[in-house]
Each structure stands twice: as structure tokens, then as C-alpha cells.
Tab-separated table of C-alpha atoms in Angstrom:
chain	number	residue	atom	x	y	z
U	1	MET	CA	-27.031	-26.569	2.109
U	2	ASN	CA	-23.681	-24.771	2.288
U	3	THR	CA	-21.744	-24.884	5.529
U	4	LEU	CA	-22.106	-21.714	7.581
U	5	THR	CA	-18.766	-20.506	8.986
U	6	VAL	CA	-18.987	-18.836	12.383
U	7	ALA	CA	-16.666	-16.961	14.753
U	8	LEU	CA	-17.645	-16.726	18.434
U	9	VAL	CA	-16.760	-13.824	20.720
U	10	ASP	CA	-17.280	-13.687	24.483
U	11	ASP	CA	-14.935	-12.500	27.226
U	12	GLU	CA	-16.316	-15.038	29.723
U	13	PRO	CA	-14.635	-18.458	29.210
U	14	LEU	CA	-17.602	-20.437	30.549
U	15	ALA	CA	-20.052	-18.590	28.315
U	16	LEU	CA	-17.774	-19.101	25.314
U	17	ARG	CA	-17.478	-22.855	25.968
U	18	LEU	CA	-21.236	-23.166	26.438
U	19	LEU	CA	-21.953	-21.343	23.185
U	20	LYS	CA	-19.412	-23.479	21.341
U	21	SER	CA	-20.876	-26.737	22.675
U	22	MET	CA	-24.418	-25.689	21.724
U	23	LEU	CA	-23.406	-24.753	18.178
U	24	GLU	CA	-21.425	-27.958	17.659
U	25	GLU	CA	-24.788	-29.751	17.549
U	26	PHE	CA	-25.513	-28.157	14.166
U	27	GLU	CA	-23.966	-30.264	11.387
U	28	ASP	CA	-24.186	-27.520	8.738
U	29	LEU	CA	-22.112	-25.104	10.791
U	30	GLU	CA	-18.327	-24.750	11.150
U	31	ILE	CA	-16.790	-22.806	14.033
U	32	VAL	CA	-13.655	-21.142	12.656
U	33	ALA	CA	-12.632	-19.079	15.718
U	34	CYS	CA	-13.355	-18.630	19.431
U	35	CYS	CA	-12.352	-15.158	20.601
U	36	ARG	CA	-12.090	-13.683	24.082
U	37	ASN	CA	-12.050	-9.982	23.202
U	38	GLY	CA	-12.643	-7.470	20.439
U	39	ARG	CA	-9.058	-7.491	19.203
U	40	GLU	CA	-9.138	-11.245	18.665
U	41	ALA	CA	-12.508	-10.878	16.940
U	42	LEU	CA	-11.131	-8.389	14.406
U	43	GLN	CA	-8.153	-10.645	13.722
U	44	ALA	CA	-10.448	-13.654	13.251
U	45	VAL	CA	-12.526	-11.778	10.688
U	46	PHE	CA	-9.375	-10.780	8.780
U	47	ASP	CA	-7.937	-14.301	8.893
U	48	SER	CA	-11.045	-16.452	8.379
U	49	ALA	CA	-13.684	-14.180	6.780
U	50	PRO	CA	-16.563	-15.997	8.547
U	51	ASP	CA	-20.148	-15.756	7.332
U	52	LEU	CA	-21.351	-14.993	10.851
U	53	LEU	CA	-19.983	-13.338	13.988
U	54	ILE	CA	-21.810	-14.237	17.216
U	55	LEU	CA	-20.733	-11.350	19.374
U	56	ASP	CA	-21.122	-10.518	23.050
U	57	VAL	CA	-22.132	-6.901	23.622
U	58	GLN	CA	-20.402	-6.186	26.926
U	59	MET	CA	-16.654	-6.798	26.852
U	60	PRO	CA	-13.784	-4.862	28.462
U	61	GLY	CA	-11.591	-2.740	26.235
U	62	MET	CA	-13.642	-2.987	23.049
U	63	ASN	CA	-17.334	-3.819	23.272
U	64	GLY	CA	-19.373	-5.533	20.581
U	65	PHE	CA	-20.575	-2.318	18.943
U	66	GLU	CA	-17.012	-1.008	18.686
U	67	VAL	CA	-15.967	-4.249	16.980
U	68	VAL	CA	-18.695	-3.755	14.376
U	69	ARG	CA	-17.649	-0.141	13.781
U	70	ARG	CA	-14.044	-1.194	13.127
U	71	LEU	CA	-14.921	-3.840	10.584
U	72	GLN	CA	-14.548	-2.896	6.945
U	73	GLY	CA	-17.557	-3.117	4.664
U	74	ASP	CA	-16.189	-5.890	2.483
U	75	THR	CA	-15.048	-7.977	5.435
U	76	MET	CA	-18.252	-7.508	7.400
U	77	PRO	CA	-19.841	-10.816	8.424
U	78	LEU	CA	-23.443	-11.027	9.512
U	79	ILE	CA	-23.824	-10.185	13.198
U	80	VAL	CA	-25.806	-11.878	15.961
U	81	PHE	CA	-25.398	-10.172	19.334
U	82	THR	CA	-25.627	-12.023	22.657
U	83	THR	CA	-26.096	-10.312	26.007
U	84	ALA	CA	-27.799	-10.633	29.371
U	85	TYR	CA	-29.519	-7.254	28.926
U	86	ASP	CA	-32.324	-6.234	26.579
U	87	ARG	CA	-31.549	-2.510	26.684
U	88	TYR	CA	-29.090	-2.781	23.779
U	89	ALA	CA	-31.610	-4.282	21.357
U	90	LEU	CA	-32.477	-1.059	19.518
U	91	LYS	CA	-28.814	-0.152	19.074
U	92	ALA	CA	-28.100	-3.671	17.789
U	93	PHE	CA	-30.619	-3.369	14.991
U	94	GLU	CA	-29.409	0.142	14.175
U	95	VAL	CA	-26.107	-1.469	13.136
U	96	HIS	CA	-28.079	-4.012	11.058
U	97	ALA	CA	-27.569	-7.041	13.288
U	98	VAL	CA	-29.495	-10.088	12.091
U	99	ASP	CA	-30.606	-11.045	15.602
U	100	TYR	CA	-30.214	-10.284	19.289
U	101	VAL	CA	-30.168	-13.274	21.649
U	102	LEU	CA	-30.559	-12.860	25.382
U	103	LYS	CA	-28.599	-14.905	27.903
U	104	PRO	CA	-28.939	-17.517	29.307
U	105	LEU	CA	-28.690	-19.014	25.845
U	106	ASP	CA	-31.215	-21.535	24.607
U	107	SER	CA	-30.605	-24.029	21.772
U	108	ARG	CA	-33.997	-23.423	20.218
U	109	ARG	CA	-33.476	-19.655	20.263
U	110	LEU	CA	-30.041	-20.068	18.675
U	111	GLN	CA	-31.561	-22.207	15.959
U	112	THR	CA	-34.034	-19.428	15.179
U	113	ALA	CA	-31.172	-16.946	14.940
U	114	LEU	CA	-29.257	-19.237	12.561
U	115	GLU	CA	-32.330	-19.620	10.358
U	116	ARG	CA	-32.573	-15.845	10.119
U	117	VAL	CA	-28.885	-15.682	9.198
U	118	ARG	CA	-29.368	-18.167	6.360
U	119	GLN	CA	-32.382	-16.234	5.092
U	120	ARG	CA	-30.354	-13.016	5.104
U	121	LEU	CA	-27.477	-14.705	3.242
U	122	GLN	CA	-29.870	-16.026	0.615
U	123	GLN	CA	-31.356	-12.554	0.148
U	124	MET	CA	-27.885	-11.028	-0.161
U	125	HIS	CA	-26.775	-13.551	-2.779
U	126	SER	CA	-29.940	-13.048	-4.826
U	127	SER	CA	-29.495	-9.277	-4.660
U	128	GLN	CA	-25.818	-9.479	-5.641
U	129	ASP	CA	-26.580	-11.666	-8.665
U	130	GLY	CA	-29.104	-9.153	-9.937
U	131	SER	CA	-26.798	-6.246	-9.162
U	132	ARG	CA	-23.912	-7.786	-11.117
U	133	LEU	CA	-26.057	-8.003	-14.254
U	134	GLY	CA	-27.112	-4.388	-13.884
U	135	GLN	CA	-23.552	-3.236	-13.211
U	136	LYS	CA	-22.274	-5.040	-16.288
U	137	GLY	CA	-24.816	-3.301	-18.488
U	138	ARG	CA	-24.025	0.098	-16.974
U	139	LEU	CA	-20.289	-0.515	-17.365
U	140	LEU	CA	-20.618	-1.357	-21.067
U	141	ASN	CA	-22.739	1.744	-21.620
U	142	SER	CA	-20.273	3.966	-19.779
U	143	ILE	CA	-17.326	2.578	-21.766
U	144	ALA	CA	-19.142	3.205	-25.028
U	145	ASP	CA	-20.061	6.726	-23.928
U	146	ALA	CA	-16.505	7.456	-22.806
U	147	SER	CA	-15.164	6.217	-26.133
U	148	ARG	CA	-17.443	8.590	-28.003
U	149	ARG	CA	-16.290	11.494	-25.870
U	150	GLY	CA	-12.608	10.568	-26.013
U	151	LYS	CA	-12.168	10.210	-22.244
U	152	LEU	CA	-10.416	6.849	-22.072
U	153	SER	CA	-6.892	8.285	-22.092
U	154	GLY	CA	-6.928	8.825	-18.315
U	155	GLU	CA	-5.204	12.195	-18.670
U	156	ASN	CA	-7.828	14.106	-16.701
U	157	ALA	CA	-7.290	11.995	-13.589
U	158	LEU	CA	-3.530	12.486	-13.638
U	159	THR	CA	-3.399	16.182	-14.433
U	160	GLN	CA	-5.674	17.387	-11.630
U	161	PRO	CA	-3.667	19.623	-9.278
U	162	PHE	CA	-3.009	18.305	-5.796
U	163	SER	CA	-0.918	19.388	-2.843
U	164	HIS	CA	1.748	17.259	-1.191
U	165	ARG	CA	0.091	18.122	2.136
U	166	LEU	CA	-3.465	17.437	3.230
U	167	ALA	CA	-5.414	19.869	5.408
U	168	ILE	CA	-7.592	18.030	7.923
U	169	LYS	CA	-10.184	20.205	9.642
U	170	ASP	CA	-11.806	18.755	12.741
U	171	ARG	CA	-13.777	20.758	15.330
U	172	GLY	CA	-12.199	24.072	14.418
U	173	THR	CA	-8.644	22.736	14.297
U	174	ILE	CA	-6.732	22.306	11.035
U	175	THR	CA	-3.951	19.712	10.975
U	176	MET	CA	-1.539	19.631	8.047
U	177	VAL	CA	-0.159	16.182	7.243
U	178	ASN	CA	2.280	15.119	4.562
U	179	GLN	CA	0.665	12.801	2.050
U	180	GLN	CA	3.642	10.459	2.141
U	181	ASP	CA	2.937	9.877	5.866
U	182	ILE	CA	-0.677	8.824	5.252
U	183	GLU	CA	-0.885	5.036	5.382
U	184	TRP	CA	-4.534	4.380	4.601
U	185	ILE	CA	-7.949	6.018	4.753
U	186	ASP	CA	-11.336	4.507	5.469
U	187	ALA	CA	-14.841	5.912	5.345
U	188	ALA	CA	-17.157	6.102	8.344
U	189	GLY	CA	-20.454	7.489	7.107
U	190	ASP	CA	-19.942	11.129	6.061
U	191	TYR	CA	-16.477	11.200	7.623
U	192	MET	CA	-13.063	9.912	6.616
U	193	CYS	CA	-10.568	8.368	9.048
U	194	VAL	CA	-7.043	9.280	7.925
U	195	HIS	CA	-4.409	7.011	9.477
U	196	VAL	CA	-1.044	8.759	9.849
U	197	LYS	CA	1.945	7.378	11.798
U	198	GLY	CA	-0.183	5.517	14.308
U	199	GLU	CA	-2.700	8.355	14.747
U	200	THR	CA	-6.183	8.637	13.279
U	201	HIS	CA	-7.467	12.012	12.109
U	202	VAL	CA	-11.156	12.481	11.289
U	203	MET	CA	-12.398	14.834	8.583
U	204	ARG	CA	-15.754	15.419	6.940
U	205	SER	CA	-15.548	14.404	3.286
U	206	THR	CA	-16.632	11.814	0.762
U	207	ILE	CA	-14.105	9.298	-0.445
U	208	LYS	CA	-14.399	10.595	-4.027
U	209	ASP	CA	-13.725	14.199	-3.033
U	210	LEU	CA	-10.786	13.225	-0.837
U	211	GLN	CA	-9.260	11.058	-3.553
U	212	LYS	CA	-9.105	14.113	-5.841
U	213	GLN	CA	-6.795	15.822	-3.319
U	214	LEU	CA	-4.351	12.908	-3.144
U	215	CYS	CA	-1.535	11.889	-5.450
U	216	PRO	CA	-3.151	9.529	-7.989
U	217	TYR	CA	0.059	7.554	-8.414
U	218	ASN	CA	0.392	6.630	-4.720
U	219	PHE	CA	-3.175	6.450	-3.413
U	220	LYS	CA	-5.464	3.793	-4.812
U	221	ARG	CA	-8.985	2.792	-3.911
U	222	ILE	CA	-9.012	-0.860	-2.825
U	223	HIS	CA	-12.704	-1.121	-2.037
U	224	ARG	CA	-15.654	1.210	-1.819
U	225	SER	CA	-14.689	2.579	1.597
U	226	THR	CA	-10.865	2.392	1.641
U	227	LEU	CA	-7.893	4.145	0.050
U	228	VAL	CA	-4.345	2.898	0.567
U	229	ASN	CA	-0.898	4.405	0.050
U	230	LEU	CA	0.945	1.918	-2.172
U	231	ASN	CA	4.274	2.969	-0.654
U	232	CYS	CA	3.122	1.682	2.760
U	233	ILE	CA	2.359	-1.869	1.631
U	234	MET	CA	4.695	-4.330	3.349
U	235	HIS	CA	3.026	-7.681	2.660
U	236	ILE	CA	0.336	-8.942	0.289
U	237	LYS	CA	-1.640	-12.105	0.964
U	238	VAL	CA	-3.437	-13.549	-2.062
U	239	LEU	CA	-6.844	-15.071	-1.289
U	240	THR	CA	-8.622	-17.770	-3.266
U	241	LYS	CA	-11.497	-15.585	-4.526
U	242	GLY	CA	-9.322	-13.055	-6.295
U	243	GLU	CA	-9.050	-10.816	-3.230
U	244	TYR	CA	-6.030	-9.654	-1.241
U	245	PHE	CA	-5.142	-8.820	2.347
U	246	LEU	CA	-2.573	-6.042	2.694
U	247	THR	CA	-0.324	-5.618	5.703
U	248	LEU	CA	0.840	-2.021	5.968
U	249	SER	CA	3.937	-0.542	7.565
U	250	SER	CA	2.174	-0.008	10.914
U	251	GLY	CA	0.957	-3.608	10.957
U	252	ALA	CA	-2.616	-2.646	10.029
U	253	LYS	CA	-4.416	-5.136	7.779
U	254	VAL	CA	-6.835	-4.035	5.074
U	255	LYS	CA	-8.764	-6.080	2.538
U	256	VAL	CA	-8.821	-5.520	-1.214
U	257	SER	CA	-12.179	-6.401	-2.750
U	258	ARG	CA	-12.510	-8.067	-6.132
U	259	ASN	CA	-14.129	-4.967	-7.649
U	260	TYR	CA	-11.079	-2.829	-6.762
U	261	ARG	CA	-8.239	-5.315	-7.117
U	262	GLN	CA	-6.782	-4.006	-10.400
U	263	PRO	CA	-4.490	-1.362	-8.810
U	264	ILE	CA	-2.930	-4.019	-6.585
U	265	LYS	CA	-2.502	-6.415	-9.518
U	266	THR	CA	-0.801	-3.623	-11.459
U	267	PHE	CA	1.351	-2.839	-8.410
U	268	LEU	CA	2.424	-6.494	-8.152
U	269	ASP	CA	3.137	-6.746	-11.893
U	270	SER	CA	5.245	-3.571	-11.935
U	271	ASN	CA	7.293	-4.743	-8.952
U	272	HIS	CA	7.788	-8.128	-10.577
U	273	ARG	CA	9.033	-6.501	-13.787
U	274	ALA	CA	11.372	-4.263	-11.802
U	275	GLN	CA	12.846	-7.304	-10.023
U	276	GLN	CA	13.334	-9.095	-13.334
U	277	ALA	CA	15.082	-6.047	-14.799
U	278	ALA	CA	17.345	-5.769	-11.743
U	279	THR	CA	18.225	-9.465	-12.003
U	280	LYS	CA	19.149	-9.142	-15.666
U	281	ALA	CA	21.220	-6.028	-15.010
U	282	SER	CA	23.223	-7.831	-12.316
């Protein structure tokens, strides 16, 4: 059985130590991070990409539900909530938590939660394997269809008109922002969060519709819920599974999924060629 990687989050040091000691009894489990608040939890997910996040609900500053909302889809671990109160149970399962464990914690109850996590992981892997086969077939069919219709040149995508400013309408107020100031954009249900110079603007749109309004040379989709401005990339971390972590000019970190990595690979290749040309010219 594969080792299950886990990050623990609890703002109470005694509770965190107790949880850690109880989980250390499981040989097929590796604790990759112990976090005392939501900010540390988000950083741990970015750095370690754990399979599971065991997350306290009530924490100052950023509670457990807010942590889940801020996680990106492709970095989202499975979630098991812990709390002393049962009134959050319905909300926990609304955000698709695997389990909800009441304090004081019990080893047998934790074991049940871990078994449910492994079952969910197995279901996800089985579903992904089947989905990949279906996607491959659909991709081949779409390529063949596009070839017949002469749509592989890519001209349509680059000749669509777009403005250098984006109009963001929220609650009756329209804010005009320069596209060059937009750092990245992520989806939250039917809304888009547009991150501009340290501020986040919310607008109702789909990611596909919004992408049509943005400069296709600068804004690239890096996974199903995120667009990034290539000009704002400051650092690129290459991961072992063909994925990337981008650090942007504000310090924000976003993950590039394998399915959307080609724009970043192209970006890296073009910068490498430019450096080689500059070296030769000097």
C-alpha cells in the first residue's frame, strides 16, 4: 500500500502534538507538515502537495473553511476536518470533506477516517484512468475534425479583438483595470477573482469567456481554473511529475497542472533561446 502523505493543521499546540503522536502509530502514513494557522497550511500544500489535510475548523485569522476556499483545484488534497463542535458537519460535507472527526480525538475514529481517505483516493485514481482514455479518444477526434475544417492554424484565437483594459462589474460598480496590471485570475464557481496589484476584484464570468477578452500573447491558462500573466512570472519551480509552481511578482504562488503546462514550457524555451542569442551577440 502506498504511503499516505498528510499535513496537520491546528492552532492549539497541545492538540497538534496529540494528533501528530496518534498518527505516528500508522506505518503507512507520512506527516509532511504541522501547521499552526491557515497561512502555514496553504504554504504546506504548495510546498509538499500532501494527499490529505487534517484541518481544524476553528482557527483565528483564517478558519478551516477559508483555507479550503483558497486552495486551487489541482493542489487540493483530500480534507478531514477536526473540531469540538458538531454544528459544522453539514458545511464540511458541502465542501466535499472526506470525514468530520469530533474532539477529543480517538485513535479508532481516526483510523476510520483514514480508511475513508484511502477509499476515496482509490476511487479518484480509477476514475482518472478511465477519464484519460476517454479524453485521448476525444482529442484525436477533435484534431482530425479540425484538420478537415482547416482550423489548426491558430489564427482565429489571435485575431479576436480585445481591449487593453478590462471592465470589472461588481454590485453595480464598474472598475477599469489595465490588463498589464493583472497578475493572475482564478475561478470561484460562477465568479472570477482578478488579482491586480495586491487587490482582488470579483466579476461574474466563466474562465473561457474572460480569456477571450484578454491578450492571448500574455495570458495563458495554466490549469482548468487559473489564468496567469506571463509578464508577472518571477520564478518557476519544476516539479517531478511534469508540473510547475510559479512565483509571481506579488509573491503569490500558483500551480501549473500537467494538462496545461505547454504554455509555460514554450515560455521557458523562448526565454532560453533569447538568452542564447544575447550571449552570442555579446
